[in-house]
CSV table of C-alpha atoms in Angstrom, one decimal:
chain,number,residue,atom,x,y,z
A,8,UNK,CA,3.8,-21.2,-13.2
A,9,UNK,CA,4.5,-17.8,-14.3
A,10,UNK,CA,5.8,-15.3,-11.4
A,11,UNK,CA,4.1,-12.2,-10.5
A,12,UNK,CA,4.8,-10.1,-8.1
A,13,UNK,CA,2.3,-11.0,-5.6
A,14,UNK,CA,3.7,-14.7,-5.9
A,15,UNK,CA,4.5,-15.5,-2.0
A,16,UNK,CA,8.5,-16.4,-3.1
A,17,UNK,CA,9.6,-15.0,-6.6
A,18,UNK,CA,12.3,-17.2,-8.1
A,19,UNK,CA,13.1,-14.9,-11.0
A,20,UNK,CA,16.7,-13.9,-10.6
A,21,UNK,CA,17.6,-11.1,-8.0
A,22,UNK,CA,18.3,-7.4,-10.3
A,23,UNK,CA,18.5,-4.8,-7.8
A,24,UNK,CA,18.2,-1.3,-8.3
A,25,UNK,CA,18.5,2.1,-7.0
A,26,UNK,CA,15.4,4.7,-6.9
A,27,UNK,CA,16.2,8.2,-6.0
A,28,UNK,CA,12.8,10.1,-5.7
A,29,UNK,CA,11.5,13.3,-4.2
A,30,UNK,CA,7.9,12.0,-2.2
A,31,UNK,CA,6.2,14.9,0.0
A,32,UNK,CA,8.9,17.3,-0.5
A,33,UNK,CA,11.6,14.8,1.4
A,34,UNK,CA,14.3,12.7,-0.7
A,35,UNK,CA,14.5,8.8,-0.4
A,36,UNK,CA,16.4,6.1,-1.8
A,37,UNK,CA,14.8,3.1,-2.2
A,38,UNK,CA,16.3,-0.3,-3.2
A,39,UNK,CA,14.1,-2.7,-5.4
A,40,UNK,CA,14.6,-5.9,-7.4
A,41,UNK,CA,13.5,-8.3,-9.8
A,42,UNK,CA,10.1,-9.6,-8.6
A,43,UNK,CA,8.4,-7.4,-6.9
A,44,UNK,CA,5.9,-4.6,-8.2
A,45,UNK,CA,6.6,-1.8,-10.1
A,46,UNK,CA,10.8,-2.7,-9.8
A,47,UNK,CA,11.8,0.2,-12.4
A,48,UNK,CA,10.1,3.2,-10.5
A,49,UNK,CA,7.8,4.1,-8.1
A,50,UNK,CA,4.6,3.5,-9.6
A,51,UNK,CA,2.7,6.4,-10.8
A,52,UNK,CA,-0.8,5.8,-9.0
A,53,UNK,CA,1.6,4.9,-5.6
A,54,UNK,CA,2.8,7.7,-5.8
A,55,UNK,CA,-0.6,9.9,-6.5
A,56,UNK,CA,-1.9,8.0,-3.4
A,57,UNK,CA,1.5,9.4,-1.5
A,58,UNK,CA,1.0,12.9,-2.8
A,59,UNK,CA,-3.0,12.9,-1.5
A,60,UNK,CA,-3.1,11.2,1.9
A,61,UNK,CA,-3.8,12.9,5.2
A,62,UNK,CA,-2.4,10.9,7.9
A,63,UNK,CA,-2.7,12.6,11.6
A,64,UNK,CA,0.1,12.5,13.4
A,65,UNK,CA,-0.2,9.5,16.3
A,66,UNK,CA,-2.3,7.5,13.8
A,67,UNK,CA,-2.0,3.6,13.8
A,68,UNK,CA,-1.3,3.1,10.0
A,69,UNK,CA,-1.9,-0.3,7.8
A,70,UNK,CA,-0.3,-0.2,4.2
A,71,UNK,CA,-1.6,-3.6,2.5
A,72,UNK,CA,0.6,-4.7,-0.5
A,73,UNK,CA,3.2,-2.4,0.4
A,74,UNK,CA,5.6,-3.7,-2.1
A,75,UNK,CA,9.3,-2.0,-1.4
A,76,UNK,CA,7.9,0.1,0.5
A,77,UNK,CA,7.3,3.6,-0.6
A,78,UNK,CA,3.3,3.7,0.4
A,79,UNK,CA,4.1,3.0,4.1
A,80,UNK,CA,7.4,4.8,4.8
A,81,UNK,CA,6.6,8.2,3.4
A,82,UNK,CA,3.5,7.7,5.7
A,83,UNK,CA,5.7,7.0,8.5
A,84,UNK,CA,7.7,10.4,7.6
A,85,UNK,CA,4.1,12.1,7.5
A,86,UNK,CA,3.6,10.8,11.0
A,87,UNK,CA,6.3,10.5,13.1
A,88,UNK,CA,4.6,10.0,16.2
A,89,UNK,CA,2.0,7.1,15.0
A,90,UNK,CA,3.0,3.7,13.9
A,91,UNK,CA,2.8,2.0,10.7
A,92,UNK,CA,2.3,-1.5,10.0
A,93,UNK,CA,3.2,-2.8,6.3
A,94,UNK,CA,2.2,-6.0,4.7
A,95,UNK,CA,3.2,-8.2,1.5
A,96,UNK,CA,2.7,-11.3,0.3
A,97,UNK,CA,5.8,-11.4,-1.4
A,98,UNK,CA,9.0,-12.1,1.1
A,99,UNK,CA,11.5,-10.4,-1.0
A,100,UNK,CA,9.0,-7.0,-0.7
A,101,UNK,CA,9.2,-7.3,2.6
A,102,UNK,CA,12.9,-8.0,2.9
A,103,UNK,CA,13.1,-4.6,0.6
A,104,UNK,CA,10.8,-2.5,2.5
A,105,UNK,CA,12.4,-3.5,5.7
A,106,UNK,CA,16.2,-2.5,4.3
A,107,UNK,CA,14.2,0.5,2.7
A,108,UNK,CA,12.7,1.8,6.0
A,109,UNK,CA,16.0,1.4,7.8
A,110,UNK,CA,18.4,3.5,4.9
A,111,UNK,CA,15.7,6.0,5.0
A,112,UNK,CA,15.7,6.4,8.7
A,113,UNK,CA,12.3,5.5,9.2
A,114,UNK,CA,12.3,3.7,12.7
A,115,UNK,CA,8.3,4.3,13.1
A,116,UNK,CA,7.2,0.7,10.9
A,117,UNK,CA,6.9,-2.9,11.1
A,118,UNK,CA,7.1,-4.9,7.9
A,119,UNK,CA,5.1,-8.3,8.0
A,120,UNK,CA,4.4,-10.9,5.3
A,121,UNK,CA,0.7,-11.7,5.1
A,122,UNK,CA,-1.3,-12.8,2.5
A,123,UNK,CA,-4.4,-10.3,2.3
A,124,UNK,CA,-4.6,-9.5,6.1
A,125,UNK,CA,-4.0,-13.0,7.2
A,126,UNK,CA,-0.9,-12.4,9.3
A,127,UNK,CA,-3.3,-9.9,11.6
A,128,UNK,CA,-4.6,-10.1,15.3
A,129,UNK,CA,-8.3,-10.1,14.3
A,130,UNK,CA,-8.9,-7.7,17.0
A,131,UNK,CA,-6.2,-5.2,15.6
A,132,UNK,CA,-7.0,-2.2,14.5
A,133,UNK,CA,-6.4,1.1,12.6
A,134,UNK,CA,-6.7,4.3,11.9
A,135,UNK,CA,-5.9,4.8,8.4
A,136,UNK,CA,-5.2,1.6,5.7
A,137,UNK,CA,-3.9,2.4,2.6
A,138,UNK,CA,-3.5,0.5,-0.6
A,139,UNK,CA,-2.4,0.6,-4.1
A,140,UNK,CA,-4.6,-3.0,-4.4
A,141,UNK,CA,-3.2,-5.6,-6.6
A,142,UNK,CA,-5.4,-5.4,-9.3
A,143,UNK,CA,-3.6,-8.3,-11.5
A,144,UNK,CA,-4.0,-10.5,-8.6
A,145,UNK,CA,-8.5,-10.3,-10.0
A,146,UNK,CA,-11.3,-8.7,-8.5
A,147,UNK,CA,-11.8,-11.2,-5.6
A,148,UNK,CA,-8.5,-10.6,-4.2
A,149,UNK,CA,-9.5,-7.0,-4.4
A,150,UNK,CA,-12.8,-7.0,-3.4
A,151,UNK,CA,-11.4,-9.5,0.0
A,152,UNK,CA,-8.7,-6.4,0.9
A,153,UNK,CA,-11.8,-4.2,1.0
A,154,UNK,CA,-13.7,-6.6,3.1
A,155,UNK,CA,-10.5,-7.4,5.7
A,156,UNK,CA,-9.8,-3.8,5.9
A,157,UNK,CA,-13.5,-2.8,7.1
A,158,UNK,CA,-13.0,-5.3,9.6
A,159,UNK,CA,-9.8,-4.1,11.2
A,160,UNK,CA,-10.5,-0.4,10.7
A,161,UNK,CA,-11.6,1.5,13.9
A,162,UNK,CA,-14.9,3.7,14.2
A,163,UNK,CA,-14.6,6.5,12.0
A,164,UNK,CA,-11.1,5.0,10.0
A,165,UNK,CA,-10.3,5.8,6.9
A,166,UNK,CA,-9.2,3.4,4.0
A,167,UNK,CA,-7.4,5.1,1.3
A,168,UNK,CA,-7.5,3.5,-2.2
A,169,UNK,CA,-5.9,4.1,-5.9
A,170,UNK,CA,-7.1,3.0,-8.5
A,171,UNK,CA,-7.7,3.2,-12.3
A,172,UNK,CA,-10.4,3.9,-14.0
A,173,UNK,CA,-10.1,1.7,-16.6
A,174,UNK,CA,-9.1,-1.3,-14.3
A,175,UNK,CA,-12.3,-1.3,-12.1
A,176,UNK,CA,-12.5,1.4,-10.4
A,177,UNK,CA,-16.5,1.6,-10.8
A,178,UNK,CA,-17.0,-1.2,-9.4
A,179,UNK,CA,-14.1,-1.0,-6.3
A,180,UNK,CA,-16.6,2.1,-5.8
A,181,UNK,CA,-19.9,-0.1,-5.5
A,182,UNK,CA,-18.1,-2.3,-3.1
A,183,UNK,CA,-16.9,0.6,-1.1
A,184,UNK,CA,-20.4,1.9,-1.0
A,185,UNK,CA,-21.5,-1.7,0.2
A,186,UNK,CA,-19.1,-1.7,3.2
A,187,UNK,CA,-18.1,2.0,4.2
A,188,UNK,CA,-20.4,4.4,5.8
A,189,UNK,CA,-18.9,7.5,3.8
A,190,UNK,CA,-17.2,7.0,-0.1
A,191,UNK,CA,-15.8,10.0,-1.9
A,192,UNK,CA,-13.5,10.7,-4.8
A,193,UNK,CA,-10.7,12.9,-3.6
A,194,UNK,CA,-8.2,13.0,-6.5
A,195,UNK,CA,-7.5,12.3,-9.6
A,196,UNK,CA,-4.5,12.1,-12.2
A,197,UNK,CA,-4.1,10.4,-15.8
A,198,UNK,CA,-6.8,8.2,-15.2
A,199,UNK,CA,-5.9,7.2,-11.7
A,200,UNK,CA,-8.8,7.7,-8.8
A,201,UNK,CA,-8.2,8.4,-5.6
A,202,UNK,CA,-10.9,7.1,-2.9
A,203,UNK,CA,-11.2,7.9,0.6
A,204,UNK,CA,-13.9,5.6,2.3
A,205,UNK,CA,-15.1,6.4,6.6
A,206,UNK,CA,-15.6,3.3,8.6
């Protein structure tokens, strides 16, 4: 079976790396590896997502597929008083994202693994859910993040989604429209969308 990086356990050899980066004006260092997504860099649509979300401060926070965590700690830094809760399949992403969060100083996370939003309380909820969704992983896998989201969003919640054009985002769009009360474009670079859907 080939290994991708939203296999549960990767068993490709460990090759870890450095990432110095520059997100919302503050400097991180970030440690990935072999296995997980987008191991070289901080991928570019992550990191259009990072430079367009709003979080306000006190917000309960989601990141779903947070990889080595760059999504879900730079919106801890945006909100120091809220809380955000970040969630892989892959146990070496979280292992990464946890070690991340901690070199960073970002005490203001908890990094779970969960498949989807398995792992969840059904009744928990958030504020804000954010995701750069797995698109290799197919459309159903997508299309169920959308779904779980809605369900553990609150009243009036935003989910925050990137996506590229030319990997689906028209119909991610439809589906929002299906589920979410409001759907808007709010960015977009090199072909990547930004879409803010209101629970």
């Amino acid at each position: 079976m080939s290994q991708h990086y939203y296999s549960q356990q990767p068993e490709v050899r460990h090759d870890r790396r450095t990432i110095d980066t520059v997100l919302r004006g503050k400097s991180f260092r970030f440690t990935s590896d072999a296995g997980v997504f987008s191991k070289g860099d901080i991928d570019y649509g992550s990191r259009v997502l990072i430079e367009a979300i709003i979080i306000p401060d006190g917000s309960a926070v989601l990141d779903v597929g947070c990889g080595y965590g760059p999504i879900g700690i730079s919106a801890a830094y945006l909100a120091p008083k809220g809380q955000v809760t970040m969630i892989d399949i892959n146990s070496r992403a979280v292992e990464l994202a946890r070690e991340n969060a901690q070199h960073n100083g970002i005490r203001n996370v908890t990094v779970m693994e969960s498949d989807v939003l398995g792992a969840l309380n059904e009744q928990r909820k958030f504020d804000v859910i954010l995701t750069n969704p797995p698109i290799r992983a197919g459309k159903a896998v997508v299309h169920q993040i959308f779904e779980e989201a809605y369900d553990h969003l609150n009243e009036g919640g935003y989910l925050w989604i990137v996506i590229q054009k030319k990997q689906g985002a028209p119909s991610a769009v439809a589906k929002l429209e299906s589920l979410f009360r409001v759907v808007e474009e709010v960015g977009k670079d090199k072909g990547y969308r930004i879409i803010k859907a209101q629970k």
